[in-house]
């Protein structure tokens, strides 16, 4: 492939380092060169070049810097003008070309004095053809408009994916183009493959080859939610708030059949702790719980509670009250709340039940001396009330009477489409976290529980592509692994893959990004995000990251294990850039 193209010599190697090759070029050799009816041109930075290392092996390099031969050259005689006919090129070695095959990585580097050759469109096309499965292409290589490489779709579809970039850089267009290309070759794909796009802005609902699933037409059965789903929505602190959340969920599932028993237990606990500092608060709680009992306590006992006073720690007034409560509790099946929630129970509960359960758990803590439990849990409770008030009402996703159940199984979709757009535009961040966690967990558990890993060829392929992922797949300080982290680490074994689309990569889960094999990185200008990419994206060098702030909209750096070499590409929108284009308020 290469020996027949040793006609376009452009320079000589001046120095060789482990990850840097410097070569000199005469200015006369940088001019356009006509060969066999084709115009060959050196564009400079981002051009590919190669050098021979033995009879049939060549090292492929990419130029990242150019200076004049006299630039910052300490050995130059100050009275000399230097060699003004030369410039210096700096290139990174990418891999070895041998026997029409590319091998990523470098075992041997060329020697000083070896010739550097320019890479033509024909050479670059042959290179990409040798590493692709010839199914899809997204656009042309930067600096090479005549090279439209075929990508290795098999590698892209067997790795997690990230499309990153500032607003307006072309992220949505890239995903739309990718989905369009995949749909056009779906006859080549496994018949049991589905791609779910979490659409939070309505950027993908108009794709003509997709099925649109509007979340407003569904509800999530509360009995199907697990503690991880609630944690995703309410974001409880691991040590302070999460234990109360878990206990409240357990209590909520027993409230309807054990309400009187539970409140009698609370009243007994409060009366036995009547020396506490905040007696007036205790008394209000006891009276509130008495009203929940619907006549279980006689009127005389309730009247004594209302007149109950604490006399400087010598409290004899509560003894007859406590005796009456104990007598009523003796008639009940359970003597402690732990006894109740330790039973097996499949009883469903409502948001009202869970709100009442929170109050019970907080009351339980308060009578045991934890006076600050409500204040310490206020952020979690505020998120819960937000969910209840917004989505527990008519037409809400947490209202059991709203639409169909959102239950994930192999029959989730209708028709022949493999791409499904989940319209989530009606959800705020709390609900987004809940729905995305629930949906992802259900798909993962379906494959996990219904298929033997030793027989993976029958297991469905599921792809979850999350738009605006930084809003709900975030880096967390907590130790618990989220469902997204688990899919990132274990999903390959169960044919389930994640794609994150984000304008703030530094806020994404580091675990997920560490497992991504296909990066499409558009223009990024924030210094924090640039540094994050430099540290966390494989195969990306400092000079590649330094180019990201100046990439044009629609251009992207492709990197990761799915691509043999990192390279820039100009995405061909083919009409897919209209829905997310920026509108100007200025009249033409």
XYZ file of C-alpha atoms in Angstrom:
588
model
C 0.000 0.000 0.000
C 2.773 2.417 0.942
C 5.798 1.460 -1.196
C 3.933 2.544 -4.303
C 3.420 6.014 -2.806
C 6.999 7.012 -1.981
C 6.950 9.783 -4.555
C 5.817 12.697 -2.333
C 8.866 13.367 -0.182
C 8.419 16.473 1.901
C 11.191 16.416 4.523
C 13.916 14.719 6.579
C 13.808 13.612 10.212
C 15.957 15.828 12.441
C 15.225 14.311 15.867
C 13.365 11.341 17.354
C 11.863 11.102 20.839
C 9.523 8.543 22.342
C 6.406 10.499 21.448
C 7.767 13.221 19.189
C 9.352 13.262 15.758
C 10.760 16.502 14.397
C 11.499 16.899 10.694
C 12.680 19.748 8.514
C 10.976 20.796 5.297
C 12.213 23.140 2.592
C 9.724 25.876 1.863
C 9.856 24.870 -1.781
C 8.554 21.402 -0.829
C 5.471 22.855 0.888
C 4.062 24.162 -2.371
C 1.235 22.423 -4.188
C 2.415 19.366 -6.095
C 0.754 17.956 -9.206
C 1.121 14.200 -9.603
C -0.736 11.915 -11.997
C -3.389 14.546 -12.563
C -3.983 15.081 -8.832
C -3.102 18.175 -6.820
C -1.227 17.318 -3.634
C -1.132 19.964 -0.941
C 0.391 20.333 2.520
C -2.136 22.002 4.814
C 0.042 21.937 7.913
C -1.306 21.176 11.399
C -3.503 18.057 11.435
C -1.939 16.616 8.267
C -0.813 13.002 8.313
C 2.692 11.986 7.221
C 4.657 8.744 7.331
C 8.197 7.419 7.290
C 9.712 4.084 6.400
C 11.152 1.962 9.228
C 11.933 -1.208 7.266
C 11.242 -2.775 3.883
C 7.484 -3.105 4.326
C 6.680 -1.151 7.514
C 5.903 2.527 7.964
C 5.126 4.702 10.957
C 2.071 6.958 10.587
C 2.318 10.384 12.228
C 0.153 13.464 12.710
C 1.515 17.031 12.569
C 0.617 19.247 15.529
C 3.100 22.149 15.312
C 5.150 24.069 12.710
C 7.845 26.704 13.205
C 10.487 28.331 11.068
C 13.901 26.689 11.273
C 15.270 29.723 13.168
C 12.456 29.884 15.747
C 13.820 29.657 19.320
C 17.086 28.118 18.085
C 19.744 28.904 20.685
C 22.620 27.652 18.511
C 22.069 30.305 15.817
C 24.830 32.861 15.281
C 23.306 36.207 16.338
C 24.881 37.849 13.281
C 23.339 35.272 10.943
C 19.909 35.356 9.338
C 19.799 31.581 9.660
C 18.293 29.201 7.153
C 15.199 31.029 5.949
C 14.398 28.318 3.421
C 13.417 25.723 6.009
C 10.695 25.151 8.562
C 10.395 22.589 11.333
C 7.438 20.213 11.678
C 6.544 18.403 14.908
C 4.511 15.198 14.727
C 3.141 12.508 17.054
C 3.608 8.859 16.002
C 0.250 7.021 15.858
C 0.961 3.479 14.772
C 2.467 1.120 12.223
C 1.280 0.442 8.668
C 2.357 -2.994 7.457
C 0.988 -5.362 4.819
C -2.031 -3.139 4.189
C -2.918 -3.350 7.889
C -2.677 -0.721 10.626
C -1.379 -1.606 14.101
C -2.030 0.919 16.838
C 1.002 1.658 18.971
C 4.703 1.900 18.216
C 7.352 -0.802 18.585
C 10.025 0.828 16.456
C 10.675 4.430 15.420
C 12.466 5.721 12.306
C 16.025 6.988 12.504
C 17.264 10.526 12.123
C 17.837 11.259 8.448
C 14.968 9.112 7.223
C 12.633 10.684 4.675
C 9.163 11.951 5.529
C 6.401 11.436 2.960
C 3.074 13.176 2.592
C -0.102 11.131 2.958
C -2.391 11.309 -0.066
C -6.170 10.818 -0.096
C -5.648 7.370 -1.619
C -3.343 6.291 1.198
C -5.684 7.629 3.894
C -8.736 5.996 2.312
C -6.897 2.666 2.157
C -5.897 3.045 5.773
C -9.456 3.673 6.994
C -10.791 0.889 4.786
C -8.336 -1.520 6.399
C -9.694 -0.839 9.910
C -13.441 -0.456 9.261
C -16.367 -2.798 8.701
C -17.555 -0.639 5.763
C -21.054 0.070 7.126
C -21.258 3.767 8.040
C -19.434 7.057 7.511
C -20.176 10.388 9.202
C -18.164 12.922 7.202
C -14.756 13.876 5.879
C -11.401 13.951 7.657
C -10.220 17.433 8.601
C -7.683 18.694 5.991
C -8.746 15.874 3.639
C -12.161 16.732 2.111
C -11.786 13.836 -0.326
C -11.442 11.277 2.474
C -14.781 10.110 3.902
C -13.752 7.223 6.136
C -15.875 4.221 6.899
C -15.937 3.714 10.654
C -15.860 0.446 12.530
C -19.517 0.285 13.609
C -19.005 -3.043 15.341
C -16.531 -1.415 17.732
C -18.790 1.603 18.269
C -21.761 -0.646 19.098
C -19.756 -2.792 21.487
C -18.500 0.087 23.598
C -19.974 2.919 25.635
C -20.176 6.262 23.849
C -19.730 9.949 24.713
C -20.579 12.982 22.583
C -19.181 16.079 24.282
C -19.083 19.763 23.383
C -20.310 23.260 24.127
C -23.794 24.437 23.213
C -24.012 24.943 19.455
C -20.945 22.817 18.692
C -22.936 20.073 16.942
C -23.556 17.362 19.564
C -27.234 16.814 18.702
C -26.456 16.774 14.989
C -23.743 14.155 15.502
C -26.131 11.878 17.372
C -28.884 12.405 14.785
C -26.485 11.582 11.949
C -25.217 8.497 13.789
C -28.782 7.272 14.408
C -29.699 7.943 10.780
C -26.724 5.949 9.522
C -27.413 3.060 11.895
C -31.065 2.949 10.860
C -30.125 2.742 7.189
C -28.094 -0.425 7.735
C -30.378 -2.031 10.348
C -30.740 -5.121 8.154
C -27.108 -5.833 9.014
C -27.836 -5.681 12.755
C -29.072 -8.223 15.265
C -32.855 -8.443 15.026
C -33.113 -8.003 18.796
C -31.462 -4.586 19.035
C -32.989 -1.368 20.386
C -31.640 2.138 20.900
C -33.375 4.382 23.457
C -32.670 8.125 23.305
C -33.499 10.151 26.409
C -34.667 13.396 24.785
C -34.916 16.250 27.304
C -35.216 19.155 24.833
C -37.223 17.671 21.962
C -34.219 17.575 19.613
C -34.898 14.069 18.309
C -38.675 13.669 18.217
C -38.890 14.559 14.521
C -36.624 11.741 13.345
C -38.829 10.013 10.740
C -37.341 6.572 11.332
C -37.967 6.489 15.092
C -40.761 5.584 17.488
C -41.716 8.430 19.816
C -42.539 7.433 23.399
C -43.996 10.360 25.359
C -43.425 9.785 29.056
C -46.572 11.814 29.842
C -48.645 8.895 28.581
C -47.207 6.493 31.164
C -46.889 6.077 34.898
C -44.277 4.334 36.997
C -45.813 1.852 39.444
C -44.498 2.834 42.870
C -44.253 -0.836 43.839
C -41.700 -1.304 41.037
C -39.377 1.380 42.377
C -36.384 0.218 44.382
C -34.339 2.114 46.910
C -31.781 2.987 44.209
C -34.497 4.692 42.164
C -35.639 6.756 45.145
C -32.045 7.647 45.957
C -31.476 8.813 42.379
C -34.449 11.176 42.650
C -34.116 12.412 46.238
C -30.294 12.456 46.501
C -30.159 11.601 50.214
C -26.846 11.924 52.008
C -25.379 8.465 52.479
C -24.919 8.485 56.249
C -27.524 10.978 57.482
C -30.590 10.821 55.238
C -30.498 7.501 53.374
C -31.205 5.343 56.469
C -34.385 7.365 57.114
C -35.426 7.020 53.467
C -35.009 3.235 53.586
C -36.979 2.978 56.832
C -39.742 5.249 55.527
C -40.166 3.094 52.405
C -40.364 -0.010 54.590
C -42.921 1.609 56.904
C -44.987 2.937 53.957
C -45.681 -0.570 52.690
C -47.210 -1.546 56.074
C -49.146 1.624 56.939
C -52.529 0.720 55.543
C -52.871 -2.559 57.452
C -51.017 -1.505 60.617
C -51.707 2.226 61.036
C -53.289 2.019 64.532
C -50.619 -0.395 65.742
C -47.834 1.931 64.549
C -49.271 5.046 66.222
C -49.876 3.227 69.518
C -46.200 2.213 69.473
C -45.161 5.822 68.860
C -47.365 7.146 71.666
C -45.951 4.565 74.076
C -42.380 5.517 73.094
C -43.163 9.206 73.629
C -44.770 8.695 77.041
C -41.814 6.623 78.202
C -39.476 9.452 77.151
C -41.493 12.265 78.705
C -38.471 13.796 80.444
C -37.205 15.141 77.176
C -36.395 18.845 76.887
C -39.044 19.848 74.370
C -42.134 18.653 76.175
C -44.580 20.891 74.301
C -43.429 19.460 70.979
C -43.748 15.932 72.363
C -47.277 16.618 73.545
C -48.297 17.989 70.139
C -46.938 14.851 68.487
C -48.786 12.572 70.893
C -52.053 14.428 70.299
C -51.516 14.249 66.535
C -50.943 10.507 66.731
C -54.008 10.049 68.956
C -56.183 11.585 66.250
C -54.899 8.937 63.834
C -56.240 6.140 66.037
C -59.924 6.601 65.254
C -61.245 5.783 68.730
C -58.762 3.093 69.731
C -58.027 5.090 72.883
C -61.050 5.973 75.020
C -62.175 9.590 75.421
C -60.971 9.721 79.024
C -57.415 8.835 78.016
C -57.394 11.381 75.193
C -58.727 14.033 77.609
C -55.902 13.229 80.050
C -53.366 13.619 77.256
C -54.781 17.029 76.393
C -54.433 18.106 80.066
C -51.073 16.411 80.494
C -48.388 18.604 82.095
C -44.742 17.976 82.919
C -43.930 18.996 86.521
C -40.201 19.595 86.554
C -39.250 16.053 85.687
C -41.527 14.464 88.347
C -44.176 13.356 85.891
C -46.891 11.254 87.489
C -49.653 12.516 85.181
C -48.564 10.259 82.368
C -48.692 7.014 84.349
C -52.432 6.343 83.867
C -52.109 7.498 80.260
C -49.198 5.118 79.668
C -51.130 2.294 81.335
C -54.117 2.846 79.039
C -51.886 2.963 75.956
C -50.102 -0.250 76.974
C -53.445 -1.975 77.469
C -54.506 -0.959 73.963
C -51.136 -2.009 72.537
C -51.450 -5.429 74.201
C -54.427 -6.065 71.945
C -52.317 -5.443 68.836
C -50.146 -8.011 67.057
C -46.888 -6.058 67.101
C -45.108 -4.345 69.986
C -42.408 -2.467 68.007
C -42.190 -0.935 64.553
C -39.265 -3.252 63.809
C -41.574 -6.214 64.415
C -43.975 -4.822 61.815
C -41.521 -4.101 59.018
C -39.678 -7.384 59.491
C -42.703 -9.266 58.149
C -42.990 -10.284 54.508
C -45.272 -7.880 52.704
C -46.255 -7.184 49.090
C -48.627 -4.328 49.897
C -48.350 -1.368 47.543
C -48.273 2.177 48.827
C -49.052 5.669 47.561
C -47.120 8.919 47.737
C -49.436 9.949 50.592
C -48.468 6.764 52.424
C -44.781 7.506 51.933
C -45.205 11.086 53.147
C -46.955 9.771 56.258
C -44.175 7.198 56.693
C -41.553 9.960 56.661
C -43.466 11.694 59.459
C -43.618 8.438 61.432
C -39.880 7.794 61.048
C -39.028 11.358 62.065
C -41.392 11.090 65.051
C -39.741 7.830 66.022
C -36.347 9.547 65.972
C -37.562 12.598 67.893
C -38.980 10.617 70.828
C -35.593 8.908 71.051
C -33.802 12.239 71.361
C -32.850 13.120 67.758
C -34.371 16.608 67.767
C -32.744 17.761 64.506
C -33.809 14.903 62.267
C -36.359 16.987 60.317
C -33.970 19.891 59.770
C -31.184 17.535 58.702
C -33.473 15.865 56.154
C -35.110 18.984 54.730
C -33.392 18.871 51.303
C -34.469 15.266 50.744
C -38.046 15.981 51.876
C -38.222 19.074 49.651
C -37.345 16.933 46.628
C -39.950 14.357 47.649
C -42.656 17.009 47.983
C -41.659 18.407 44.603
C -42.135 14.964 43.014
C -45.427 14.412 44.841
C -46.871 17.823 43.984
C -45.774 17.809 40.335
C -46.055 14.181 39.309
C -48.434 12.585 41.786
C -51.355 14.592 40.430
C -53.576 13.966 37.419
C -51.525 13.199 34.274
C -48.413 12.732 36.443
C -45.908 9.925 35.956
C -46.322 8.877 39.613
C -50.121 8.753 39.430
C -51.312 5.164 39.046
C -54.333 6.339 37.057
C -52.260 8.066 34.380
C -51.863 6.110 31.140
C -50.079 2.807 30.824
C -47.594 1.282 33.214
C -43.999 1.987 32.252
C -42.828 -1.591 32.576
C -39.722 -2.565 30.672
C -39.652 -5.894 28.867
C -39.049 -7.154 25.349
C -42.437 -5.806 24.251
C -41.814 -2.225 25.301
C -42.144 -0.900 21.764
C -44.465 -1.478 18.838
C -43.631 -1.734 15.174
C -40.360 -2.391 13.410
C -38.337 0.656 14.458
C -35.117 0.015 16.365
C -34.700 3.627 17.525
C -37.018 4.869 20.272
C -37.136 8.486 21.407
C -38.245 8.942 25.011
C -39.809 12.398 25.169
C -38.838 13.669 28.628
C -39.374 17.380 27.983
C -42.044 17.573 30.704
C -39.701 16.440 33.489
C -37.550 18.471 35.858
C -34.185 17.240 37.140
C -35.630 15.282 40.087
C -38.018 13.390 37.807
C -35.323 12.950 35.147
C -33.091 11.187 37.653
C -35.963 8.962 38.772
C -37.137 7.970 35.278
C -33.661 7.431 33.825
C -32.562 5.334 36.808
C -35.758 3.250 36.781
C -35.679 2.723 33.002
C -32.003 1.765 32.940
C -32.272 -0.557 35.907
C -35.295 -2.335 34.424
C -33.504 -2.980 31.113
C -30.334 -4.155 32.834
C -32.211 -6.465 35.212
C -34.290 -7.863 32.348
C -31.173 -9.149 30.576
C -29.543 -10.130 33.854
C -32.510 -12.177 35.118
C -33.868 -13.681 31.908
C -30.743 -14.838 30.065
C -27.837 -17.047 30.951
C -24.582 -15.184 30.372
C -23.160 -18.340 28.779
C -25.827 -18.007 26.062
C -25.401 -14.328 25.225
C -26.224 -14.761 21.542
C -29.929 -14.805 22.487
C -29.687 -11.775 24.776
C -31.170 -8.491 23.448
C -28.861 -5.582 22.648
C -29.981 -2.366 24.381
C -28.449 1.085 23.997
C -29.282 3.972 26.335
C -28.269 7.368 24.945
C -28.714 10.191 27.486
C -29.007 13.741 26.183
C -27.934 16.478 28.648
C -26.467 13.664 30.736
C -24.771 16.015 33.227
C -28.232 16.782 34.631
C -28.873 13.252 35.855
C -25.737 11.095 35.452
C -23.464 13.082 37.677
C -20.236 12.598 39.545
C -21.086 11.781 43.157
C -19.182 12.000 46.419
C -21.112 9.015 47.785
C -19.588 5.539 47.795
C -22.602 3.681 46.393
C -22.369 2.574 42.761
C -25.286 3.822 40.638
C -27.049 1.735 38.001
C -25.234 3.805 35.355
C -21.867 3.009 36.927
C -22.794 -0.658 37.044
C -23.824 -0.688 33.388
C -20.584 1.089 32.483
C -18.587 -1.618 34.259
C -20.668 -4.732 33.590
C -23.018 -3.833 30.739
C -20.905 -5.396 28.006
C -21.493 -8.846 29.516
C -25.242 -8.273 29.311
C -25.377 -6.496 25.907
C -26.382 -3.123 27.341
C -24.435 0.043 26.545
C -24.551 3.695 27.619
C -24.108 6.865 25.584
C -23.724 10.254 27.307
C -24.260 13.536 25.452
C -23.156 16.547 27.486
C -21.881 20.101 27.344
C -20.269 19.848 30.810
C -18.132 16.688 30.802
C -16.426 17.548 34.105
C -19.758 17.021 35.909
C -20.295 13.513 34.518
C -19.576 10.310 36.410
C -15.872 9.525 36.187
C -16.633 5.809 36.317
C -18.733 6.059 33.164
C -16.226 8.167 31.220
C -13.423 5.803 32.214
C -15.295 2.979 30.455
C -16.203 4.889 27.267
C -14.643 3.503 24.090
C -16.100 5.930 21.528
C -15.511 9.647 22.068
C -16.915 12.315 19.740
C -15.549 15.590 21.131
C -16.742 18.887 19.654
C -15.629 22.415 20.524
C -15.004 22.862 24.259
C -13.731 26.137 25.677
C -14.073 25.852 29.438
C -10.645 25.277 31.009
C -12.004 22.873 33.660
C -13.638 20.679 31.012
C -10.532 20.779 28.816
C -8.327 19.624 31.675
C -10.858 16.927 32.547
C -10.774 15.618 28.968
C -6.982 15.678 28.861
C -6.843 13.499 31.989
C -9.727 11.132 31.257
C -9.946 10.526 27.497
C -7.545 7.865 26.180
C -5.244 8.489 23.204
C -5.750 12.256 23.420
C -2.575 14.311 23.675
C -2.117 17.821 24.998
C -1.922 19.267 21.493
C -5.201 17.589 20.491
C -6.956 19.063 23.528
C -5.479 22.488 22.780
C -7.273 22.453 19.419
C -10.725 21.814 20.891
C -11.522 25.479 21.700
C -11.101 26.464 18.027
C -12.980 23.614 16.341
C -15.703 24.789 14.006
C -19.319 23.780 14.719
C -19.859 20.344 13.227
C -16.219 19.296 13.604
C -15.277 16.688 16.184
C -12.281 14.805 17.496
C -12.856 11.042 17.388
C -10.893 9.082 19.953
C -11.030 5.952 22.059
C -10.734 2.216 21.544
C -13.306 2.236 18.727
C -10.927 4.218 16.518
C -7.480 3.000 15.552
C -6.138 6.541 15.677
C -7.578 9.790 17.043
C -8.575 12.113 14.194
C -10.760 15.117 13.463
C -13.818 14.773 11.281
C -16.236 17.237 9.725
C -19.691 15.759 10.338
C -21.891 15.790 7.223
C -25.303 16.795 8.649
C -27.265 15.742 5.557
C -30.277 17.733 6.807
C -29.982 16.587 10.429
C -28.803 19.941 11.782
C -32.034 21.925 11.490
C -33.882 20.928 14.666
C -31.147 22.101 17.044
C -29.790 25.060 15.076
C -29.496 28.404 16.862
C -32.164 30.971 15.949
C -31.345 34.673 15.822
C -33.794 37.362 17.018
C -32.414 39.726 14.394
C -34.521 40.094 11.246
C -32.810 39.512 7.931
